[in-house]
Amino acid sequence: MQISIISKKESDFSCDALILPFFEDDYGYYDNLIPSLSKQIHKVFQKEFSGKLNQTTLINCPENLKYDRVLLAGLGKKEDITSEKIRQSSAKATCFLRDIGMKEIAISSGLISSSGFSISSFLEGSLLSLYKYNRYKKDDNSKNINSITILSEYSKKLEEEIKKTKIIVDAVYFARDLINTPANDLTPSKLANISKSLENKLTSVTVLEKPDLEKLGMGSYLSVSKGSDEPPKFIIVEYKGKEIPPVVIIGKSITFDSGGISLKPSEGMEKMKYDMAGGATVLGVIKAVSELELPVHIIGILPATENLIGSSATRPGDIIRAYNGKTIEIISTDAEGRMTLADAICYAKNYNPSVIIDIATLTGACSIAFGNTAIAMMGNSPEFMEKLKISGLNVYERVWEMPLFEEAKEYLKSDIADLKNSGGKSGSLCSSAYFLYEFANNTPWIHLDIAGTAWNDKDKPYIPKGASGIGVRLLFDFICNLK
Ligand code: BES
Ligand code: MN
Ligand code: ZN
């Protein structure tokens, strides 16, 4: 995909199709810019198009213009404009043009920049919407856009915004690709190898192997891997752009979750390849941060394993000992994510982090509570949680705080061990977070449950169905805004 900024006039530029954004009921903006189109624009405004959000109308151009088509794209009311609406509108317009076979498209940026927003939001929506996962199709006959040109005055600031947008979109694509990859092609070992590809002068990758983990005493994490022949890989990716206490981000990395002996129902089980979405998010974030060489210190941890059902698998009723010495009674082998995260959180404390954030497809209850509209957040650090809420609004990957009530502890009491790994389905969104809290204790820590948002069964404006890559833009924004 070729992306460029060109400071030509709208009337003097050649491409397959030009997108003209419009506010609702406001049709005059292009009268002077493209006089030969004004009559047609006024006409459609009297009939089928009013500039409502995500509305589009295609116009065939008069011969004096160097493009055949113009697409009017509605942004909704001027006074209600947000960068999210710009992303949605651009996604709608871009996919429409792709689907009718346009290859070289351009976008007029004046209206959006004159209302105080960056055209990079428009580009972000376009690029995110064009994502496709077709690695396993023999013939890919699908239509593609080859170039997007932004018609705008050149400025260093705009160039930088566009560079940043490309990097962040690449990181989201990277995460989506990993999540969409079936579990036979994305084992913990493959995930470790892909992580190693992120190595560069500021980024180092260490993989702890099973014997290392046994020596460290990570019994909680290892208990999950026992049912699989695929070895566990505890992946540590460190990006050091500045010598300061790190932010540790831990991503749940179950490359396939069958439930183990507490086997899941078969319906929909194929989707459990996305149980490593947290880990993919962490890699995406570090990729973006390192490409921009941000002055931050980030450590990503991916405790990767499969959760299968071989003859050495952990049984319900087994008691294991975690890295911090606590004993855990296994009630359900399907509550495996927390087992891997508990050891990872304790291990993260060794780095004296400023904050630990874990991101995980942890509970079905999250998806029941929020569908795919919000990330559930729980933690012990009001200060960092506030920052995440703000980032969530900025990038429209919204987080919603749920309580860490002490009463949740009751659900996790075991008669014969320090705690049990599941308090049952009732209240499990909160009790699973409380389980993690038992390992984080006083260290600033936040848990993000993305079980509902990491995968979509239907297309959304700039998220094609399948893996959403949610969390990459959220955590990237959070890291950019750390002082
Ligand atoms: N990976 C699942 C959670 C999940 C479910 C993610 C649906 C995405 C979609 C997790 O490991 C799990 O199985 N959780 C159990 C916990 C229960 C046994 C306490 C659940 O939520 O049912
Ligand atoms: Mn599970
Ligand atoms: Zn799981």
Short mmCIF file of C-alpha atoms and ligand atoms in Angstrom, two decimals:
data_model
loop_
_atom_site.label_atom_id
_atom_site.label_comp_id
_atom_site.label_asym_id
_atom_site.label_seq_id
_atom_site.Cartn_x
_atom_site.Cartn_y
_atom_site.Cartn_z
CA MET A 1 0.00 0.00 0.00
CA GLN A 2 1.41 3.32 -1.14
CA ILE A 3 0.55 6.29 1.07
CA SER A 4 1.45 9.84 0.11
CA ILE A 5 0.70 13.47 0.82
CA ILE A 6 0.28 15.66 -2.25
CA SER A 7 -0.45 19.37 -2.09
CA LYS A 8 -2.34 19.58 -5.38
CA LYS A 9 -5.79 21.11 -5.74
CA GLU A 10 -8.78 18.78 -5.69
CA SER A 11 -9.67 19.90 -9.22
CA ASP A 12 -6.20 19.19 -10.55
CA PHE A 13 -5.42 15.68 -9.33
CA SER A 14 -5.72 12.32 -11.02
CA CYS A 15 -6.78 9.02 -9.42
CA ASP A 16 -9.52 6.38 -9.67
CA ALA A 17 -11.74 7.92 -7.03
CA LEU A 18 -11.65 10.88 -4.70
CA ILE A 19 -13.32 10.88 -1.28
CA LEU A 20 -14.98 14.12 -0.18
CA PRO A 21 -15.99 14.20 3.50
CA PHE A 22 -19.13 16.16 4.41
CA PHE A 23 -20.80 17.31 7.59
CA GLU A 24 -24.51 16.76 7.88
CA ASP A 25 -26.64 19.26 5.92
CA ASP A 26 -23.55 21.24 4.97
CA TYR A 27 -23.00 21.00 1.22
CA GLY A 28 -21.06 24.13 0.26
CA TYR A 29 -17.49 23.30 1.24
CA TYR A 30 -16.29 22.08 -2.18
CA ASP A 31 -18.05 24.72 -4.31
CA ASN A 32 -14.86 26.70 -4.83
CA LEU A 33 -12.47 23.75 -4.71
CA ILE A 34 -14.18 21.74 -7.47
CA PRO A 35 -16.59 24.17 -9.16
CA SER A 36 -17.51 21.73 -11.94
CA LEU A 37 -18.98 19.34 -9.34
CA SER A 38 -21.00 21.78 -7.29
CA LYS A 39 -24.22 21.37 -9.25
CA GLN A 40 -24.17 17.57 -8.86
CA ILE A 41 -23.31 17.80 -5.18
CA HIS A 42 -26.17 20.18 -4.50
CA LYS A 43 -28.48 17.84 -6.36
CA VAL A 44 -27.66 14.74 -4.31
CA PHE A 45 -27.99 16.79 -1.14
CA GLN A 46 -31.59 17.43 -2.14
CA LYS A 47 -32.19 13.73 -2.61
CA GLU A 48 -30.27 10.73 -1.35
CA PHE A 49 -27.43 12.18 0.72
CA SER A 50 -27.40 14.47 3.72
CA GLY A 51 -23.96 13.84 5.23
CA LYS A 52 -25.20 11.60 8.05
CA LEU A 53 -22.49 9.55 9.73
CA ASN A 54 -21.28 6.63 7.58
CA GLN A 55 -23.57 7.56 4.67
CA THR A 56 -21.90 7.37 1.24
CA THR A 57 -22.93 8.38 -2.27
CA LEU A 58 -21.02 7.81 -5.47
CA ILE A 59 -20.99 10.46 -8.19
CA ASN A 60 -19.76 10.06 -11.77
CA CYS A 61 -17.56 12.97 -12.67
CA PRO A 62 -17.76 15.34 -15.66
CA GLU A 63 -15.05 14.87 -18.30
CA ASN A 64 -12.94 17.86 -17.28
CA LEU A 65 -11.90 16.10 -14.05
CA LYS A 66 -9.01 13.63 -13.94
CA TYR A 67 -10.91 11.06 -11.90
CA ASP A 68 -14.05 9.19 -12.88
CA ARG A 69 -15.63 8.95 -9.48
CA VAL A 70 -16.16 11.00 -6.38
CA LEU A 71 -17.46 9.46 -3.19
CA LEU A 72 -19.28 11.71 -0.75
CA ALA A 73 -18.69 10.46 2.80
CA GLY A 74 -20.88 11.58 5.69
CA LEU A 75 -19.30 12.55 9.01
CA GLY A 76 -22.51 13.47 10.84
CA LYS A 77 -23.16 16.79 12.57
CA LYS A 78 -20.25 19.22 12.63
CA GLU A 79 -20.71 19.98 16.33
CA ASP A 80 -20.61 16.26 17.22
CA ILE A 81 -17.50 15.31 15.28
CA THR A 82 -14.93 13.03 16.99
CA SER A 83 -11.88 11.19 15.72
CA GLU A 84 -13.83 7.93 16.11
CA LYS A 85 -16.50 9.17 13.72
CA ILE A 86 -13.78 10.12 11.26
CA ARG A 87 -12.30 6.60 11.48
CA GLN A 88 -15.70 4.99 10.97
CA SER A 89 -16.64 7.21 8.06
CA SER A 90 -13.33 6.62 6.30
CA ALA A 91 -13.64 2.87 6.81
CA LYS A 92 -17.06 2.89 5.24
CA ALA A 93 -15.91 4.98 2.26
CA THR A 94 -12.69 3.05 1.70
CA CYS A 95 -14.32 -0.38 1.76
CA PHE A 96 -17.03 0.84 -0.58
CA LEU A 97 -14.42 1.99 -3.11
CA ARG A 98 -12.42 -1.21 -2.75
CA ASP A 99 -15.50 -3.33 -3.33
CA ILE A 100 -16.34 -1.56 -6.59
CA GLY A 101 -12.79 -2.15 -7.82
CA MET A 102 -11.09 1.22 -7.30
CA LYS A 103 -7.31 0.93 -6.94
CA GLU A 104 -5.88 4.43 -6.55
CA ILE A 105 -7.89 6.53 -4.18
CA ALA A 106 -7.44 10.00 -2.73
CA ILE A 107 -8.93 11.93 0.11
CA SER A 108 -9.57 15.62 0.43
CA SER A 109 -8.36 16.72 3.85
CA GLY A 110 -9.42 20.37 4.13
CA LEU A 111 -12.81 19.91 5.79
CA ILE A 112 -11.46 17.64 8.51
CA SER A 113 -8.35 19.68 9.29
CA SER A 114 -10.31 22.93 9.32
CA SER A 115 -12.50 21.45 12.05
CA GLY A 116 -9.46 20.82 14.24
CA PHE A 117 -8.97 17.09 13.58
CA SER A 118 -6.11 15.26 11.95
CA ILE A 119 -6.54 13.59 8.61
CA SER A 120 -4.40 10.79 10.06
CA SER A 121 -7.56 9.56 11.84
CA PHE A 122 -9.13 9.18 8.42
CA LEU A 123 -6.10 7.25 7.20
CA GLU A 124 -6.15 5.08 10.32
CA GLY A 125 -9.79 4.12 9.71
CA SER A 126 -9.09 3.36 6.06
CA LEU A 127 -6.07 1.19 6.70
CA LEU A 128 -7.58 -0.69 9.64
CA SER A 129 -10.69 -1.46 7.59
CA LEU A 130 -8.75 -2.92 4.66
CA TYR A 131 -7.27 -5.76 6.74
CA LYS A 132 -7.76 -9.25 5.32
CA TYR A 133 -6.57 -12.63 6.50
CA ASN A 134 -6.14 -14.79 3.43
CA ARG A 135 -2.99 -16.74 4.19
CA TYR A 136 -4.76 -20.07 3.68
CA LYS A 137 -6.65 -19.31 0.47
CA LYS A 138 -5.14 -20.89 -2.62
CA ASP A 139 -6.34 -18.12 -4.91
CA ASP A 140 -6.82 -14.65 -3.58
CA ASN A 141 -9.12 -13.00 -6.11
CA SER A 142 -10.21 -10.36 -3.67
CA LYS A 143 -10.10 -6.70 -4.60
CA ASN A 144 -7.43 -4.44 -3.19
CA ILE A 145 -6.66 -0.76 -3.02
CA ASN A 146 -3.07 0.01 -4.06
CA SER A 147 -2.62 3.60 -3.03
CA ILE A 148 -4.12 6.27 -0.81
CA THR A 149 -3.20 9.89 -1.45
CA ILE A 150 -3.94 12.61 1.04
CA LEU A 151 -4.60 15.93 -0.65
CA SER A 152 -3.13 18.41 1.80
CA GLU A 153 -0.50 21.06 2.30
CA TYR A 154 2.70 19.34 3.36
CA SER A 155 3.83 19.79 6.96
CA LYS A 156 6.42 18.00 9.05
CA LYS A 157 3.74 17.43 11.70
CA LEU A 158 1.40 15.76 9.23
CA GLU A 159 4.21 13.59 7.89
CA GLU A 160 5.01 12.45 11.42
CA GLU A 161 1.38 11.74 12.23
CA ILE A 162 1.13 9.62 9.12
CA LYS A 163 4.30 7.72 9.93
CA LYS A 164 2.95 7.01 13.42
CA THR A 165 -0.39 5.90 11.99
CA LYS A 166 1.30 3.48 9.59
CA ILE A 167 3.35 2.00 12.42
CA ILE A 168 0.38 1.54 14.72
CA VAL A 169 -1.76 0.04 11.96
CA ASP A 170 1.07 -2.37 11.11
CA ALA A 171 1.18 -3.41 14.75
CA VAL A 172 -2.57 -4.05 14.78
CA TYR A 173 -2.24 -6.10 11.56
CA PHE A 174 0.61 -8.04 13.15
CA ALA A 175 -1.53 -8.87 16.20
CA ARG A 176 -4.58 -9.74 14.10
CA ASP A 177 -2.50 -12.09 11.93
CA LEU A 178 -1.15 -13.91 14.98
CA ILE A 179 -4.60 -14.26 16.54
CA ASN A 180 -6.22 -15.47 13.32
CA THR A 181 -3.51 -18.09 12.78
CA PRO A 182 -4.80 -21.55 13.65
CA ALA A 183 -3.25 -23.25 16.66
CA ASN A 184 -1.49 -25.93 14.59
CA ASP A 185 0.54 -23.16 12.96
CA LEU A 186 0.93 -21.02 16.05
CA THR A 187 2.31 -23.24 18.78
CA PRO A 188 4.15 -21.76 21.77
CA SER A 189 7.44 -22.51 19.95
CA LYS A 190 6.30 -20.65 16.83
CA LEU A 191 5.16 -17.74 18.99
CA ALA A 192 8.62 -17.68 20.60
CA ASN A 193 10.30 -17.60 17.18
CA ILE A 194 8.06 -14.80 15.97
CA SER A 195 8.81 -12.86 19.16
CA LYS A 196 12.51 -13.19 18.39
CA SER A 197 11.92 -11.42 15.08
CA LEU A 198 11.25 -8.25 17.09
CA GLU A 199 14.83 -8.15 18.33
CA ASN A 200 16.78 -4.97 17.47
CA LYS A 201 19.23 -2.61 19.09
CA LEU A 202 16.81 -1.59 21.84
CA THR A 203 14.78 -4.81 22.04
CA SER A 204 15.95 -8.14 23.43
CA VAL A 205 14.06 -11.41 23.64
CA THR A 206 14.61 -14.19 26.18
CA VAL A 207 12.74 -17.47 26.16
CA LEU A 208 12.66 -19.52 29.36
CA GLU A 209 12.38 -23.25 28.59
CA LYS A 210 10.66 -25.96 30.61
CA PRO A 211 13.77 -26.92 32.65
CA ASP A 212 14.39 -23.24 33.51
CA LEU A 213 10.79 -22.87 34.58
CA GLU A 214 10.95 -26.01 36.72
CA LYS A 215 14.05 -24.66 38.43
CA LEU A 216 12.29 -21.36 39.07
CA GLY A 217 9.34 -23.24 40.55
CA MET A 218 6.65 -21.95 38.23
CA GLY A 219 4.30 -24.79 39.16
CA SER A 220 1.16 -22.82 38.44
CA TYR A 221 2.06 -21.96 34.84
CA LEU A 222 3.60 -25.40 34.19
CA SER A 223 0.49 -27.19 35.42
CA VAL A 224 -1.36 -25.89 32.35
CA SER A 225 1.20 -27.20 29.88
CA LYS A 226 1.24 -30.78 31.19
CA GLY A 227 -1.50 -32.06 28.91
CA SER A 228 0.34 -31.07 25.72
CA ASP A 229 3.37 -32.41 23.87
CA GLU A 230 4.17 -28.87 22.77
CA PRO A 231 6.69 -27.43 25.24
CA PRO A 232 5.76 -24.25 27.14
CA LYS A 233 7.68 -21.10 26.24
CA PHE A 234 7.91 -18.25 28.72
CA ILE A 235 8.70 -15.36 26.40
CA ILE A 236 10.20 -12.12 27.69
CA VAL A 237 10.54 -9.18 25.31
CA GLU A 238 12.34 -6.16 26.72
CA TYR A 239 12.39 -2.79 25.02
CA LYS A 240 14.65 -0.30 26.71
CA GLY A 241 14.44 3.19 25.22
CA LYS A 242 15.27 4.79 28.57
CA GLU A 243 16.84 3.72 31.86
CA ILE A 244 13.74 3.92 34.10
CA PRO A 245 11.60 1.40 36.02
CA PRO A 246 9.70 -0.60 33.41
CA VAL A 247 6.05 -0.96 32.65
CA VAL A 248 5.48 -4.72 32.44
CA ILE A 249 2.73 -5.89 30.13
CA ILE A 250 1.73 -9.53 30.38
CA GLY A 251 -0.38 -11.13 27.66
CA LYS A 252 -2.32 -14.34 28.17
CA SER A 253 -0.84 -16.67 25.57
CA ILE A 254 -2.82 -19.91 25.52
CA THR A 255 -2.31 -20.90 21.88
CA PHE A 256 -5.28 -23.24 22.20
CA ASP A 257 -7.68 -23.66 25.09
CA SER A 258 -9.57 -26.95 24.99
CA GLY A 259 -10.44 -26.57 28.67
CA GLY A 260 -8.18 -29.50 29.55
CA ILE A 261 -9.86 -32.32 31.48
CA SER A 262 -12.61 -29.82 32.33
CA LEU A 263 -13.23 -30.03 28.59
CA LYS A 264 -15.14 -27.25 26.86
CA PRO A 265 -18.28 -27.99 24.85
CA SER A 266 -17.32 -28.64 21.22
CA GLU A 267 -19.52 -25.92 19.79
CA GLY A 268 -17.38 -22.86 19.08
CA MET A 269 -14.24 -24.53 20.41
CA GLU A 270 -12.43 -23.73 17.16
CA LYS A 271 -12.38 -20.12 18.28
CA MET A 272 -10.19 -20.95 21.26
CA LYS A 273 -7.18 -20.32 19.03
CA TYR A 274 -7.77 -16.69 20.00
CA ASP A 275 -6.90 -17.38 23.62
CA MET A 276 -3.47 -15.89 22.92
CA ALA A 277 -4.88 -12.52 21.88
CA GLY A 278 -3.37 -10.89 24.97
CA GLY A 279 0.10 -12.09 24.00
CA ALA A 280 -0.36 -10.93 20.41
CA THR A 281 -1.39 -7.51 21.73
CA VAL A 282 1.74 -7.28 23.85
CA LEU A 283 3.97 -8.10 20.86
CA GLY A 284 2.10 -5.57 18.70
CA VAL A 285 2.56 -2.82 21.27
CA ILE A 286 6.28 -3.48 21.64
CA LYS A 287 6.71 -3.60 17.87
CA ALA A 288 5.12 -0.15 17.52
CA VAL A 289 6.99 1.32 20.49
CA SER A 290 10.33 0.07 19.19
CA GLU A 291 9.74 1.23 15.62
CA LEU A 292 9.12 4.72 16.97
CA GLU A 293 12.05 4.39 19.41
CA LEU A 294 9.99 5.91 22.22
CA PRO A 295 11.89 6.95 25.37
CA VAL A 296 10.22 4.33 27.56
CA HIS A 297 11.06 1.01 29.18
CA ILE A 298 8.61 -1.79 28.47
CA ILE A 299 8.85 -5.48 29.31
CA GLY A 300 6.41 -7.82 27.63
CA ILE A 301 5.82 -11.28 29.09
CA LEU A 302 4.03 -14.08 27.24
CA PRO A 303 3.62 -17.25 29.32
CA ALA A 304 2.77 -19.35 26.27
CA THR A 305 1.34 -22.84 26.39
CA GLU A 306 -1.46 -24.98 25.05
CA ASN A 307 -4.22 -26.20 27.35
CA LEU A 308 -4.80 -29.78 26.16
CA ILE A 309 -5.91 -33.06 27.55
CA GLY A 310 -3.08 -35.63 27.25
CA SER A 311 -2.50 -38.38 29.77
CA SER A 312 -0.17 -36.21 31.86
CA ALA A 313 -2.69 -33.41 32.03
CA THR A 314 -3.42 -31.71 35.31
CA ARG A 315 -6.59 -33.07 36.94
CA PRO A 316 -9.33 -31.25 38.80
CA GLY A 317 -8.49 -31.70 42.47
CA ASP A 318 -4.73 -31.53 41.93
CA ILE A 319 -2.86 -29.10 44.13
CA ILE A 320 0.12 -27.27 42.72
CA ARG A 321 2.60 -24.74 44.08
CA ALA A 322 3.02 -21.36 42.38
CA TYR A 323 6.27 -19.41 41.87
CA ASN A 324 5.58 -17.33 44.99
CA GLY A 325 5.04 -20.46 47.12
CA LYS A 326 1.24 -20.30 47.36
CA THR A 327 -0.64 -23.56 46.84
CA ILE A 328 -3.58 -23.70 44.47
CA GLU A 329 -6.28 -26.35 44.31
CA ILE A 330 -7.39 -26.90 40.73
CA ILE A 331 -11.18 -26.86 40.57
CA SER A 332 -11.38 -26.41 36.83
CA THR A 333 -8.58 -27.00 34.37
CA ASP A 334 -10.49 -24.58 32.14
CA ALA A 335 -9.56 -21.74 34.50
CA GLU A 336 -6.04 -22.00 33.08
CA GLY A 337 -5.34 -18.40 32.05
CA ARG A 338 -5.08 -17.22 35.65
CA MET A 339 -2.67 -20.09 36.43
CA THR A 340 -0.26 -18.81 33.77
CA LEU A 341 -0.77 -15.15 34.69
CA ALA A 342 -0.29 -15.73 38.44
CA ASP A 343 3.29 -16.91 37.92
CA ALA A 344 3.96 -14.26 35.28
CA ILE A 345 2.76 -11.49 37.62
CA CYS A 346 5.02 -12.72 40.43
CA TYR A 347 7.93 -13.02 38.02
CA ALA A 348 7.26 -9.46 36.76
CA LYS A 349 7.79 -8.11 40.27
CA ASN A 350 11.48 -9.03 39.94
CA TYR A 351 11.85 -6.06 37.57
CA ASN A 352 10.62 -3.51 40.15
CA PRO A 353 8.07 -2.25 37.65
CA SER A 354 6.20 1.04 37.92
CA VAL A 355 3.07 -0.90 37.00
CA ILE A 356 2.12 -4.37 35.78
CA ILE A 357 -0.70 -4.62 33.27
CA ASP A 358 -2.04 -7.99 32.22
CA ILE A 359 -4.27 -8.33 29.19
CA ALA A 360 -6.16 -11.57 28.77
CA THR A 361 -9.12 -13.36 27.21
CA LEU A 362 -9.82 -14.53 30.73
CA THR A 363 -13.53 -15.16 31.23
CA GLY A 364 -16.65 -16.00 29.29
CA ALA A 365 -18.35 -13.82 31.91
CA CYS A 366 -16.61 -10.77 30.45
CA SER A 367 -18.14 -11.41 27.10
CA ILE A 368 -21.54 -12.01 28.68
CA ALA A 369 -21.34 -8.71 30.58
CA PHE A 370 -19.98 -6.48 27.81
CA GLY A 371 -20.38 -8.30 24.51
CA ASN A 372 -17.79 -6.77 22.24
CA THR A 373 -18.29 -3.21 23.44
CA ALA A 374 -15.86 -2.84 26.32
CA ILE A 375 -12.74 -4.20 27.96
CA ALA A 376 -13.28 -5.05 31.63
CA MET A 377 -10.69 -3.48 33.95
CA MET A 378 -9.85 -4.26 37.55
CA GLY A 379 -6.80 -3.32 39.55
CA ASN A 380 -5.23 -1.78 42.62
CA SER A 381 -3.92 1.42 41.05
CA PRO A 382 -6.56 4.17 40.63
CA GLU A 383 -3.91 6.46 39.11
CA PHE A 384 -2.95 4.14 36.24
CA MET A 385 -6.53 2.96 35.79
CA GLU A 386 -7.59 6.56 35.19
CA LYS A 387 -4.92 6.88 32.50
CA LEU A 388 -6.17 3.71 30.81
CA LYS A 389 -9.72 5.02 30.81
CA ILE A 390 -8.54 8.16 29.05
CA SER A 391 -6.56 6.16 26.48
CA GLY A 392 -9.63 3.98 25.95
CA LEU A 393 -11.66 7.04 25.02
CA ASN A 394 -8.86 8.42 22.81
CA VAL A 395 -8.60 5.32 20.65
CA TYR A 396 -12.17 4.07 21.22
CA GLU A 397 -11.07 0.81 22.80
CA ARG A 398 -13.05 1.62 25.88
CA VAL A 399 -12.33 0.10 29.27
CA TRP A 400 -14.91 -0.22 32.01
CA GLU A 401 -13.91 -0.61 35.62
CA MET A 402 -15.32 -3.49 37.63
CA PRO A 403 -14.83 -3.92 41.38
CA LEU A 404 -12.15 -5.82 43.24
CA PHE A 405 -14.30 -6.37 46.32
CA GLU A 406 -12.66 -8.26 49.15
CA GLU A 407 -15.74 -10.49 49.30
CA ALA A 408 -14.54 -12.13 46.06
CA LYS A 409 -11.98 -13.86 48.27
CA GLU A 410 -14.75 -16.04 49.68
CA TYR A 411 -15.23 -17.60 46.27
CA LEU A 412 -11.59 -18.61 46.12
CA LYS A 413 -11.26 -20.23 49.57
CA SER A 414 -10.05 -23.81 49.46
CA ASP A 415 -10.40 -26.28 52.32
CA ILE A 416 -6.98 -27.78 51.76
CA ALA A 417 -4.86 -25.24 49.81
CA ASP A 418 -4.13 -21.50 50.03
CA LEU A 419 -6.71 -20.84 47.36
CA LYS A 420 -8.59 -22.53 44.58
CA ASN A 421 -8.41 -21.58 40.94
CA SER A 422 -12.11 -21.12 40.31
CA GLY A 423 -15.02 -19.88 42.34
CA GLY A 424 -17.48 -21.12 39.73
CA LYS A 425 -19.20 -19.15 37.01
CA SER A 426 -21.15 -16.81 39.27
CA GLY A 427 -19.23 -13.56 39.58
CA SER A 428 -16.28 -15.03 37.72
CA LEU A 429 -15.35 -11.78 35.93
CA CYS A 430 -14.48 -10.27 39.30
CA SER A 431 -13.34 -13.38 41.19
CA SER A 432 -10.84 -14.23 38.43
CA ALA A 433 -9.37 -10.74 38.76
CA TYR A 434 -9.29 -11.20 42.51
CA PHE A 435 -7.36 -14.43 42.01
CA LEU A 436 -4.70 -12.45 40.14
CA TYR A 437 -4.75 -9.76 42.82
CA GLU A 438 -3.74 -12.45 45.33
CA PHE A 439 -0.46 -12.62 43.39
CA ALA A 440 -0.01 -8.92 42.57
CA ASN A 441 -0.68 -7.76 46.17
CA ASN A 442 0.73 -4.25 46.69
CA THR A 443 2.54 -3.86 43.40
CA PRO A 444 0.60 -1.47 41.14
CA TRP A 445 -1.26 -3.80 38.82
CA ILE A 446 -4.15 -3.69 36.36
CA HIS A 447 -6.01 -6.55 34.76
CA LEU A 448 -7.74 -6.11 31.39
CA ASP A 449 -10.19 -8.81 30.30
CA ILE A 450 -10.60 -8.80 26.51
CA ALA A 451 -12.57 -12.04 26.17
CA GLY A 452 -15.52 -10.18 24.65
CA THR A 453 -13.64 -7.75 22.42
CA ALA A 454 -10.69 -9.70 21.02
CA TRP A 455 -12.83 -11.52 18.49
CA ASN A 456 -15.85 -10.35 16.47
CA ASP A 457 -18.30 -12.62 14.69
CA LYS A 458 -19.50 -9.69 12.57
CA ASP A 459 -17.75 -6.88 10.72
CA LYS A 460 -17.47 -3.55 12.52
CA PRO A 461 -16.66 -0.33 10.61
CA TYR A 462 -12.88 -0.69 10.73
CA ILE A 463 -12.62 -4.14 12.31
CA PRO A 464 -13.30 -6.92 9.81
CA LYS A 465 -14.73 -9.99 11.52
CA GLY A 466 -12.28 -12.30 13.28
CA ALA A 467 -9.42 -11.02 15.40
CA SER A 468 -9.84 -7.36 16.33
CA GLY A 469 -6.34 -6.63 17.59
CA ILE A 470 -7.94 -4.71 20.46
CA GLY A 471 -5.54 -3.51 23.11
CA VAL A 472 -2.71 -2.60 20.75
CA ARG A 473 -3.91 0.95 20.16
CA LEU A 474 -5.05 1.23 23.78
CA LEU A 475 -1.75 0.26 25.38
CA PHE A 476 0.24 2.16 22.77
CA ASP A 477 -1.68 5.35 23.58
CA PHE A 478 -1.25 4.68 27.31
CA ILE A 479 2.52 4.29 26.87
CA CYS A 480 2.80 7.38 24.66
CA ASN A 481 1.06 9.41 27.36
CA LEU A 482 3.27 8.27 30.25
CA LYS A 483 5.24 11.31 31.29
N1 BES B 1 -10.32 -18.69 27.52
C1 BES B 1 -11.43 -18.86 28.38
C2 BES B 1 -12.33 -17.63 28.43
C3 BES B 1 -13.05 -17.28 27.16
C4 BES B 1 -14.30 -17.76 26.94
C5 BES B 1 -12.46 -16.43 26.26
C6 BES B 1 -14.97 -17.41 25.78
C7 BES B 1 -13.12 -16.08 25.12
C8 BES B 1 -14.37 -16.56 24.88
C9 BES B 1 -10.97 -19.15 29.81
O1 BES B 1 -9.80 -19.88 29.89
C10 BES B 1 -12.04 -19.95 30.47
O2 BES B 1 -12.26 -21.03 30.05
N2 BES B 1 -12.67 -19.38 31.49
C11 BES B 1 -13.70 -20.05 32.20
C12 BES B 1 -13.44 -19.85 33.68
C13 BES B 1 -14.34 -20.68 34.54
C14 BES B 1 -13.93 -22.14 34.46
C15 BES B 1 -14.24 -20.19 35.94
C16 BES B 1 -15.03 -19.42 31.83
O3 BES B 1 -15.10 -18.18 31.73
O4 BES B 1 -15.98 -20.16 31.59
MN MN B 2 -10.13 -21.96 29.76
ZN ZN B 3 -8.53 -19.68 28.32
#
